Amino acid sequence: MELYKTVRCEAEAEQIIERSRFIAHVKPVDSREEGEEFIAGIRGRYKDATHNVPAMVIGDKFQIQWASDDGEPQGTSGAPIVQMLVKEGITNVAVVVTRYFGGIKLGTGGLVRAYTGSAKLGLEAAGVCRVCEMCVMSFVVGYAHLERLKSMASESVSEDGGDADFMIGEIEYTDAVTLEIMTIPEKTEAVKGLISNVTSGTARLLEEKIILEKA
C-alpha cells in the first residue's frame, strides 16, 4: 500500500531566468531537525547569495509544513514551494532554492514560477518515488526448494496482481538456506501458505517485520 511520495536521494538543479541564477537543492529528511540541519548547510555554502529560500514538508499526513521567503516579497517563494509539494503529495523532503539576483525584477507571478519551477527541477533530479509498506520475512528452507522459490519469485508479479506475489532479498547459505522474502502486507498470509506448500511444510519462519520501502 502506498503511504506517500518522497525523493530517492539528495540532488541539485540549476537554471537561469532573466539573468538571475536559481539553484535548487533537495534532500529526503525524516524530521524537522534533519531538515533544519540541511537548510543551514546550504545557507552556509551560499552565504554570498541574494536569497536562500527554504521549504520543508514532513510526515505521512504532511503534518509539518514550513517555509521562509528569505527577503523575497511575502508569499512569492517559500510558501508556493510548500503548496506545490503538498499538491504533488510529496513529503519528508527539504528544499532550498538559492538565487543570485541578475538585475531584472521578475514580479510577483514571475517569482512564484521561478521558485516553484526551480524546486521541481530539483525534485526531478532527486527522483520522486513512492513509499510503501512491505512485509519482510526470513525463512529457513532446504537447498532442494531454493531454485523453485527463485523461479516463482521471478514469475510472481502477474498482471492481475495475484495473491502470491513476492520478491527474494538476501540469501544466506549454511547447512540450510536462510531466505529473505518480501511482499506487501495484505499478501503476507498467502505468501506464507505458498512457501509452506512448496517446501511441504518444512520451511521455518525466523522473523517477520514491516518496513517502509521506496519503490
PDB file of C-alpha atoms in Angstrom:
ATOM      1  CA  MET A   1       0.000   0.000   0.000  1.00  0.00           C
ATOM      2  CA  GLU A   2       1.393   3.394  -0.975  1.00  0.00           C
ATOM      3  CA  LEU A   3       1.737   5.672   2.050  1.00  0.00           C
ATOM      4  CA  TYR A   4       3.163   8.786   0.439  1.00  0.00           C
ATOM      5  CA  LYS A   5       5.695  10.083  -2.086  1.00  0.00           C
ATOM      6  CA  THR A   6       9.172  11.419  -1.358  1.00  0.00           C
ATOM      7  CA  VAL A   7      12.536  11.685  -3.130  1.00  0.00           C
ATOM      8  CA  ARG A   8      15.152   8.979  -3.534  1.00  0.00           C
ATOM      9  CA  CYS A   9      18.297  10.958  -2.817  1.00  0.00           C
ATOM     10  CA  GLU A  10      19.890  14.356  -2.347  1.00  0.00           C
ATOM     11  CA  ALA A  11      20.289  16.317  -5.584  1.00  0.00           C
ATOM     12  CA  GLU A  12      20.576  19.759  -7.100  1.00  0.00           C
ATOM     13  CA  ALA A  13      19.468  21.524 -10.273  1.00  0.00           C
ATOM     14  CA  GLU A  14      20.106  24.942 -11.730  1.00  0.00           C
ATOM     15  CA  GLN A  15      18.533  27.332 -14.218  1.00  0.00           C
ATOM     16  CA  ILE A  16      18.937  30.942 -15.355  1.00  0.00           C
ATOM     17  CA  ILE A  17      15.823  33.131 -15.522  1.00  0.00           C
ATOM     18  CA  GLU A  18      16.152  36.745 -16.717  1.00  0.00           C
ATOM     19  CA  ARG A  19      19.845  36.752 -15.718  1.00  0.00           C
ATOM     20  CA  SER A  20      19.094  35.502 -12.193  1.00  0.00           C
ATOM     21  CA  ARG A  21      20.717  32.208 -11.261  1.00  0.00           C
ATOM     22  CA  PHE A  22      18.460  29.779  -9.379  1.00  0.00           C
ATOM     23  CA  ILE A  23      19.996  26.710  -7.715  1.00  0.00           C
ATOM     24  CA  ALA A  24      17.672  24.147  -6.117  1.00  0.00           C
ATOM     25  CA  HIS A  25      18.948  21.715  -3.509  1.00  0.00           C
ATOM     26  CA  VAL A  26      16.671  18.856  -2.418  1.00  0.00           C
ATOM     27  CA  LYS A  27      17.133  16.187   0.243  1.00  0.00           C
ATOM     28  CA  PRO A  28      14.948  13.455   1.780  1.00  0.00           C
ATOM     29  CA  VAL A  29      14.563  14.062   5.528  1.00  0.00           C
ATOM     30  CA  ASP A  30      12.703  12.261   8.310  1.00  0.00           C
ATOM     31  CA  SER A  31      12.467  15.030  10.907  1.00  0.00           C
ATOM     32  CA  ARG A  32      12.342  18.800  11.246  1.00  0.00           C
ATOM     33  CA  GLU A  33      15.761  18.727  12.893  1.00  0.00           C
ATOM     34  CA  GLU A  34      17.257  16.913   9.920  1.00  0.00           C
ATOM     35  CA  GLY A  35      15.618  19.396   7.561  1.00  0.00           C
ATOM     36  CA  GLU A  36      16.906  22.393   9.532  1.00  0.00           C
ATOM     37  CA  GLU A  37      20.433  20.968   9.510  1.00  0.00           C
ATOM     38  CA  PHE A  38      20.313  20.553   5.722  1.00  0.00           C
ATOM     39  CA  ILE A  39      18.945  24.084   5.244  1.00  0.00           C
ATOM     40  CA  ALA A  40      21.629  25.585   7.494  1.00  0.00           C
ATOM     41  CA  GLY A  41      24.293  23.764   5.494  1.00  0.00           C
ATOM     42  CA  ILE A  42      23.044  25.169   2.177  1.00  0.00           C
ATOM     43  CA  ARG A  43      22.787  28.675   3.623  1.00  0.00           C
ATOM     44  CA  GLY A  44      26.355  28.415   4.842  1.00  0.00           C
ATOM     45  CA  ARG A  45      27.532  27.176   1.460  1.00  0.00           C
ATOM     46  CA  TYR A  46      25.887  30.080  -0.385  1.00  0.00           C
ATOM     47  CA  LYS A  47      26.492  32.929   2.056  1.00  0.00           C
ATOM     48  CA  ASP A  48      27.003  35.377  -0.790  1.00  0.00           C
ATOM     49  CA  ALA A  49      23.662  34.589  -2.472  1.00  0.00           C
ATOM     50  CA  THR A  50      20.915  37.201  -2.676  1.00  0.00           C
ATOM     51  CA  HIS A  51      18.360  34.762  -1.233  1.00  0.00           C
ATOM     52  CA  ASN A  52      18.339  31.214   0.156  1.00  0.00           C
ATOM     53  CA  VAL A  53      14.663  30.260   0.211  1.00  0.00           C
ATOM     54  CA  PRO A  54      13.953  27.152   2.349  1.00  0.00           C
ATOM     55  CA  ALA A  55      10.903  24.906   2.499  1.00  0.00           C
ATOM     56  CA  MET A  56      10.123  21.561   4.064  1.00  0.00           C
ATOM     57  CA  VAL A  57       7.212  19.147   4.327  1.00  0.00           C
ATOM     58  CA  ILE A  58       7.426  16.250   6.776  1.00  0.00           C
ATOM     59  CA  GLY A  59       5.075  13.485   7.888  1.00  0.00           C
ATOM     60  CA  ASP A  60       2.914  10.933   6.112  1.00  0.00           C
ATOM     61  CA  LYS A  61      -0.024  13.317   6.550  1.00  0.00           C
ATOM     62  CA  PHE A  62       2.071  16.446   5.784  1.00  0.00           C
ATOM     63  CA  GLN A  63       1.969  17.344   9.482  1.00  0.00           C
ATOM     64  CA  ILE A  64       4.927  19.744   9.261  1.00  0.00           C
ATOM     65  CA  GLN A  65       4.799  22.433   6.582  1.00  0.00           C
ATOM     66  CA  TRP A  66       7.323  25.237   6.889  1.00  0.00           C
ATOM     67  CA  ALA A  67       8.941  27.810   4.618  1.00  0.00           C
ATOM     68  CA  SER A  68      10.548  31.238   4.538  1.00  0.00           C
ATOM     69  CA  ASP A  69      10.689  33.862   1.783  1.00  0.00           C
ATOM     70  CA  ASP A  70      14.165  34.937   2.981  1.00  0.00           C
ATOM     71  CA  GLY A  71      13.748  38.534   1.887  1.00  0.00           C
ATOM     72  CA  GLU A  72      11.695  37.971  -1.256  1.00  0.00           C
ATOM     73  CA  PRO A  73       8.196  39.592  -1.304  1.00  0.00           C
ATOM     74  CA  GLN A  74       5.882  37.742   1.078  1.00  0.00           C
ATOM     75  CA  GLY A  75       4.239  34.656  -0.385  1.00  0.00           C
ATOM     76  CA  THR A  76       6.259  34.601  -3.613  1.00  0.00           C
ATOM     77  CA  SER A  77       8.847  31.906  -2.915  1.00  0.00           C
ATOM     78  CA  GLY A  78       8.847  29.621   0.144  1.00  0.00           C
ATOM     79  CA  ALA A  79       5.097  29.225   0.569  1.00  0.00           C
ATOM     80  CA  PRO A  80       4.459  28.350  -3.106  1.00  0.00           C
ATOM     81  CA  ILE A  81       7.117  25.618  -2.895  1.00  0.00           C
ATOM     82  CA  VAL A  82       5.358  24.077   0.115  1.00  0.00           C
ATOM     83  CA  GLN A  83       1.991  24.323  -1.658  1.00  0.00           C
ATOM     84  CA  MET A  84       3.457  22.605  -4.718  1.00  0.00           C
ATOM     85  CA  LEU A  85       4.921  19.786  -2.600  1.00  0.00           C
ATOM     86  CA  VAL A  86       1.623  19.149  -0.817  1.00  0.00           C
ATOM     87  CA  LYS A  87      -0.348  19.320  -4.059  1.00  0.00           C
ATOM     88  CA  GLU A  88       2.010  16.730  -5.614  1.00  0.00           C
ATOM     89  CA  GLY A  89       1.744  14.540  -2.497  1.00  0.00           C
ATOM     90  CA  ILE A  90       5.470  14.771  -1.759  1.00  0.00           C
ATOM     91  CA  THR A  91       6.652  14.759   1.850  1.00  0.00           C
ATOM     92  CA  ASN A  92       9.686  14.027   4.034  1.00  0.00           C
ATOM     93  CA  VAL A  93      11.679  16.444   1.930  1.00  0.00           C
ATOM     94  CA  ALA A  94      13.613  19.677   2.445  1.00  0.00           C
ATOM     95  CA  VAL A  95      14.231  22.151  -0.381  1.00  0.00           C
ATOM     96  CA  VAL A  96      16.418  25.249  -0.612  1.00  0.00           C
ATOM     97  CA  VAL A  97      16.280  27.423  -3.727  1.00  0.00           C
ATOM     98  CA  THR A  98      19.222  29.805  -3.877  1.00  0.00           C
ATOM     99  CA  ARG A  99      19.007  32.939  -6.005  1.00  0.00           C
ATOM    100  CA  TYR A 100      21.757  35.170  -7.309  1.00  0.00           C
ATOM    101  CA  PHE A 101      19.946  38.298  -8.500  1.00  0.00           C
ATOM    102  CA  GLY A 102      20.724  39.176 -12.101  1.00  0.00           C
ATOM    103  CA  GLY A 103      19.421  42.730 -12.153  1.00  0.00           C
ATOM    104  CA  ILE A 104      15.983  42.140 -13.676  1.00  0.00           C
ATOM    105  CA  LYS A 105      12.922  42.073 -11.400  1.00  0.00           C
ATOM    106  CA  LEU A 106      10.542  39.199 -12.104  1.00  0.00           C
ATOM    107  CA  GLY A 107       7.361  40.476 -10.477  1.00  0.00           C
ATOM    108  CA  THR A 108       5.139  38.511  -8.118  1.00  0.00           C
ATOM    109  CA  GLY A 109       3.966  35.915 -10.643  1.00  0.00           C
ATOM    110  CA  GLY A 110       7.426  35.578 -12.116  1.00  0.00           C
ATOM    111  CA  LEU A 111       8.951  34.885  -8.703  1.00  0.00           C
ATOM    112  CA  VAL A 112       6.369  32.198  -7.920  1.00  0.00           C
ATOM    113  CA  ARG A 113       7.041  30.491 -11.247  1.00  0.00           C
ATOM    114  CA  ALA A 114      10.804  30.789 -10.876  1.00  0.00           C
ATOM    115  CA  TYR A 115      10.964  29.333  -7.373  1.00  0.00           C
ATOM    116  CA  THR A 116       8.443  26.543  -7.889  1.00  0.00           C
ATOM    117  CA  GLY A 117       9.926  25.705 -11.277  1.00  0.00           C
ATOM    118  CA  SER A 118      13.414  25.511  -9.797  1.00  0.00           C
ATOM    119  CA  ALA A 119      12.149  23.318  -6.941  1.00  0.00           C
ATOM    120  CA  LYS A 120      10.512  20.988  -9.474  1.00  0.00           C
ATOM    121  CA  LEU A 121      13.809  20.669 -11.346  1.00  0.00           C
ATOM    122  CA  GLY A 122      15.451  19.706  -8.054  1.00  0.00           C
ATOM    123  CA  LEU A 123      12.760  17.122  -7.351  1.00  0.00           C
ATOM    124  CA  GLU A 124      13.232  15.603 -10.804  1.00  0.00           C
ATOM    125  CA  ALA A 125      16.974  15.363 -10.197  1.00  0.00           C
ATOM    126  CA  ALA A 126      16.386  13.728  -6.798  1.00  0.00           C
ATOM    127  CA  GLY A 127      13.867  11.265  -8.240  1.00  0.00           C
ATOM    128  CA  VAL A 128      10.308  11.255  -6.897  1.00  0.00           C
ATOM    129  CA  CYS A 129       9.299   7.804  -5.640  1.00  0.00           C
ATOM    130  CA  ARG A 130       6.526   6.048  -3.737  1.00  0.00           C
ATOM    131  CA  VAL A 131       6.969   4.871  -0.147  1.00  0.00           C
ATOM    132  CA  CYS A 132       5.130   1.630   0.556  1.00  0.00           C
ATOM    133  CA  GLU A 133       4.757  -0.745   3.466  1.00  0.00           C
ATOM    134  CA  MET A 134       6.488  -4.065   2.881  1.00  0.00           C
ATOM    135  CA  CYS A 135       6.453  -7.230   4.959  1.00  0.00           C
ATOM    136  CA  VAL A 136       9.906  -8.803   5.235  1.00  0.00           C
ATOM    137  CA  MET A 137      10.086 -12.437   6.370  1.00  0.00           C
ATOM    138  CA  SER A 138      13.139 -14.609   6.955  1.00  0.00           C
ATOM    139  CA  PHE A 139      12.685 -18.318   6.253  1.00  0.00           C
ATOM    140  CA  VAL A 140      14.988 -21.298   6.627  1.00  0.00           C
ATOM    141  CA  VAL A 141      14.422 -23.689   3.723  1.00  0.00           C
ATOM    142  CA  GLY A 142      16.205 -26.700   2.309  1.00  0.00           C
ATOM    143  CA  TYR A 143      18.510 -26.383  -0.694  1.00  0.00           C
ATOM    144  CA  ALA A 144      16.163 -28.622  -2.668  1.00  0.00           C
ATOM    145  CA  HIS A 145      13.483 -25.912  -2.652  1.00  0.00           C
ATOM    146  CA  LEU A 146      15.639 -22.871  -3.436  1.00  0.00           C
ATOM    147  CA  GLU A 147      15.526 -22.898  -7.238  1.00  0.00           C
ATOM    148  CA  ARG A 148      11.766 -23.467  -7.266  1.00  0.00           C
ATOM    149  CA  LEU A 149      11.232 -20.451  -4.982  1.00  0.00           C
ATOM    150  CA  LYS A 150      13.559 -18.310  -7.109  1.00  0.00           C
ATOM    151  CA  SER A 151      11.624 -19.280 -10.215  1.00  0.00           C
ATOM    152  CA  MET A 152       8.295 -18.490  -8.576  1.00  0.00           C
ATOM    153  CA  ALA A 153       9.581 -15.110  -7.358  1.00  0.00           C
ATOM    154  CA  SER A 154      10.640 -14.114 -10.863  1.00  0.00           C
ATOM    155  CA  GLU A 155       7.237 -15.122 -12.259  1.00  0.00           C
ATOM    156  CA  SER A 156       5.041 -13.989  -9.380  1.00  0.00           C
ATOM    157  CA  VAL A 157       4.350 -10.409 -10.479  1.00  0.00           C
ATOM    158  CA  SER A 158       1.261 -11.086 -12.529  1.00  0.00           C
ATOM    159  CA  GLU A 159      -0.919  -8.679 -14.466  1.00  0.00           C
ATOM    160  CA  ASP A 160      -3.882  -9.247 -12.176  1.00  0.00           C
ATOM    161  CA  GLY A 161      -1.771  -8.813  -9.015  1.00  0.00           C
ATOM    162  CA  GLY A 162      -2.107 -12.425  -7.893  1.00  0.00           C
ATOM    163  CA  ASP A 163      -2.148 -13.098  -4.175  1.00  0.00           C
ATOM    164  CA  ALA A 164       1.210 -14.878  -4.173  1.00  0.00           C
ATOM    165  CA  ASP A 165       3.394 -12.023  -5.467  1.00  0.00           C
ATOM    166  CA  PHE A 166       6.706 -11.821  -3.622  1.00  0.00           C
ATOM    167  CA  MET A 167      10.359 -10.921  -4.050  1.00  0.00           C
ATOM    168  CA  ILE A 168      13.502 -12.581  -2.742  1.00  0.00           C
ATOM    169  CA  GLY A 169      16.048 -10.421  -0.928  1.00  0.00           C
ATOM    170  CA  GLU A 170      19.205 -11.575   0.804  1.00  0.00           C
ATOM    171  CA  ILE A 171      20.143 -15.264   0.760  1.00  0.00           C
ATOM    172  CA  GLU A 172      22.485 -16.847   3.321  1.00  0.00           C
ATOM    173  CA  TYR A 173      23.950 -20.272   2.634  1.00  0.00           C
ATOM    174  CA  THR A 174      24.870 -22.567   5.537  1.00  0.00           C
ATOM    175  CA  ASP A 175      23.716 -26.139   6.161  1.00  0.00           C
ATOM    176  CA  ALA A 176      20.325 -24.827   5.023  1.00  0.00           C
ATOM    177  CA  VAL A 177      19.258 -21.648   3.205  1.00  0.00           C
ATOM    178  CA  THR A 178      18.091 -18.535   5.015  1.00  0.00           C
ATOM    179  CA  LEU A 179      15.891 -16.625   2.613  1.00  0.00           C
ATOM    180  CA  GLU A 180      14.552 -13.087   2.860  1.00  0.00           C
ATOM    181  CA  ILE A 181      11.071 -12.860   1.348  1.00  0.00           C
ATOM    182  CA  MET A 182       9.365  -9.503   0.709  1.00  0.00           C
ATOM    183  CA  THR A 183       5.720  -8.862  -0.085  1.00  0.00           C
ATOM    184  CA  ILE A 184       3.032  -6.276   0.598  1.00  0.00           C
ATOM    185  CA  PRO A 185       1.327  -6.729   3.993  1.00  0.00           C
ATOM    186  CA  GLU A 186      -2.033  -7.792   2.567  1.00  0.00           C
ATOM    187  CA  LYS A 187      -0.389 -10.727   0.777  1.00  0.00           C
ATOM    188  CA  THR A 188       1.657 -11.962   3.740  1.00  0.00           C
ATOM    189  CA  GLU A 189      -0.541 -14.921   4.656  1.00  0.00           C
ATOM    190  CA  ALA A 190      -0.873 -16.013   1.023  1.00  0.00           C
ATOM    191  CA  VAL A 191       2.910 -15.987   0.604  1.00  0.00           C
ATOM    192  CA  LYS A 192       3.396 -17.935   3.839  1.00  0.00           C
ATOM    193  CA  GLY A 193       0.960 -20.542   2.576  1.00  0.00           C
ATOM    194  CA  LEU A 194       2.728 -20.755  -0.776  1.00  0.00           C
ATOM    195  CA  ILE A 195       6.131 -21.275   0.806  1.00  0.00           C
ATOM    196  CA  SER A 196       4.702 -23.897   3.121  1.00  0.00           C
ATOM    197  CA  ASN A 197       3.221 -25.752   0.142  1.00  0.00           C
ATOM    198  CA  VAL A 198       6.414 -25.573  -1.932  1.00  0.00           C
ATOM    199  CA  THR A 199       8.545 -26.842   0.951  1.00  0.00           C
ATOM    200  CA  SER A 200       5.970 -29.437   2.107  1.00  0.00           C
ATOM    201  CA  GLY A 201       5.683 -27.625   5.430  1.00  0.00           C
ATOM    202  CA  THR A 202       9.423 -27.774   6.212  1.00  0.00           C
ATOM    203  CA  ALA A 203      10.126 -24.031   5.888  1.00  0.00           C
ATOM    204  CA  ARG A 204      10.767 -22.334   9.218  1.00  0.00           C
ATOM    205  CA  LEU A 205       9.845 -18.691   9.764  1.00  0.00           C
ATOM    206  CA  LEU A 206      12.567 -16.891  11.733  1.00  0.00           C
ATOM    207  CA  GLU A 207      11.411 -13.291  11.654  1.00  0.00           C
ATOM    208  CA  GLU A 208       8.618 -11.137  10.305  1.00  0.00           C
ATOM    209  CA  LYS A 209       8.575  -7.330  10.257  1.00  0.00           C
ATOM    210  CA  ILE A 210       7.021  -4.369   8.445  1.00  0.00           C
ATOM    211  CA  ILE A 211       9.350  -1.837   6.833  1.00  0.00           C
ATOM    212  CA  LEU A 212       8.938   1.265   4.670  1.00  0.00           C
ATOM    213  CA  GLU A 213      10.373   0.779   1.191  1.00  0.00           C
ATOM    214  CA  LYS A 214      10.981   3.291  -1.596  1.00  0.00           C
ATOM    215  CA  ALA A 215       9.581   1.985  -4.865  1.00  0.00           C
TER     216      ALA A 215
END
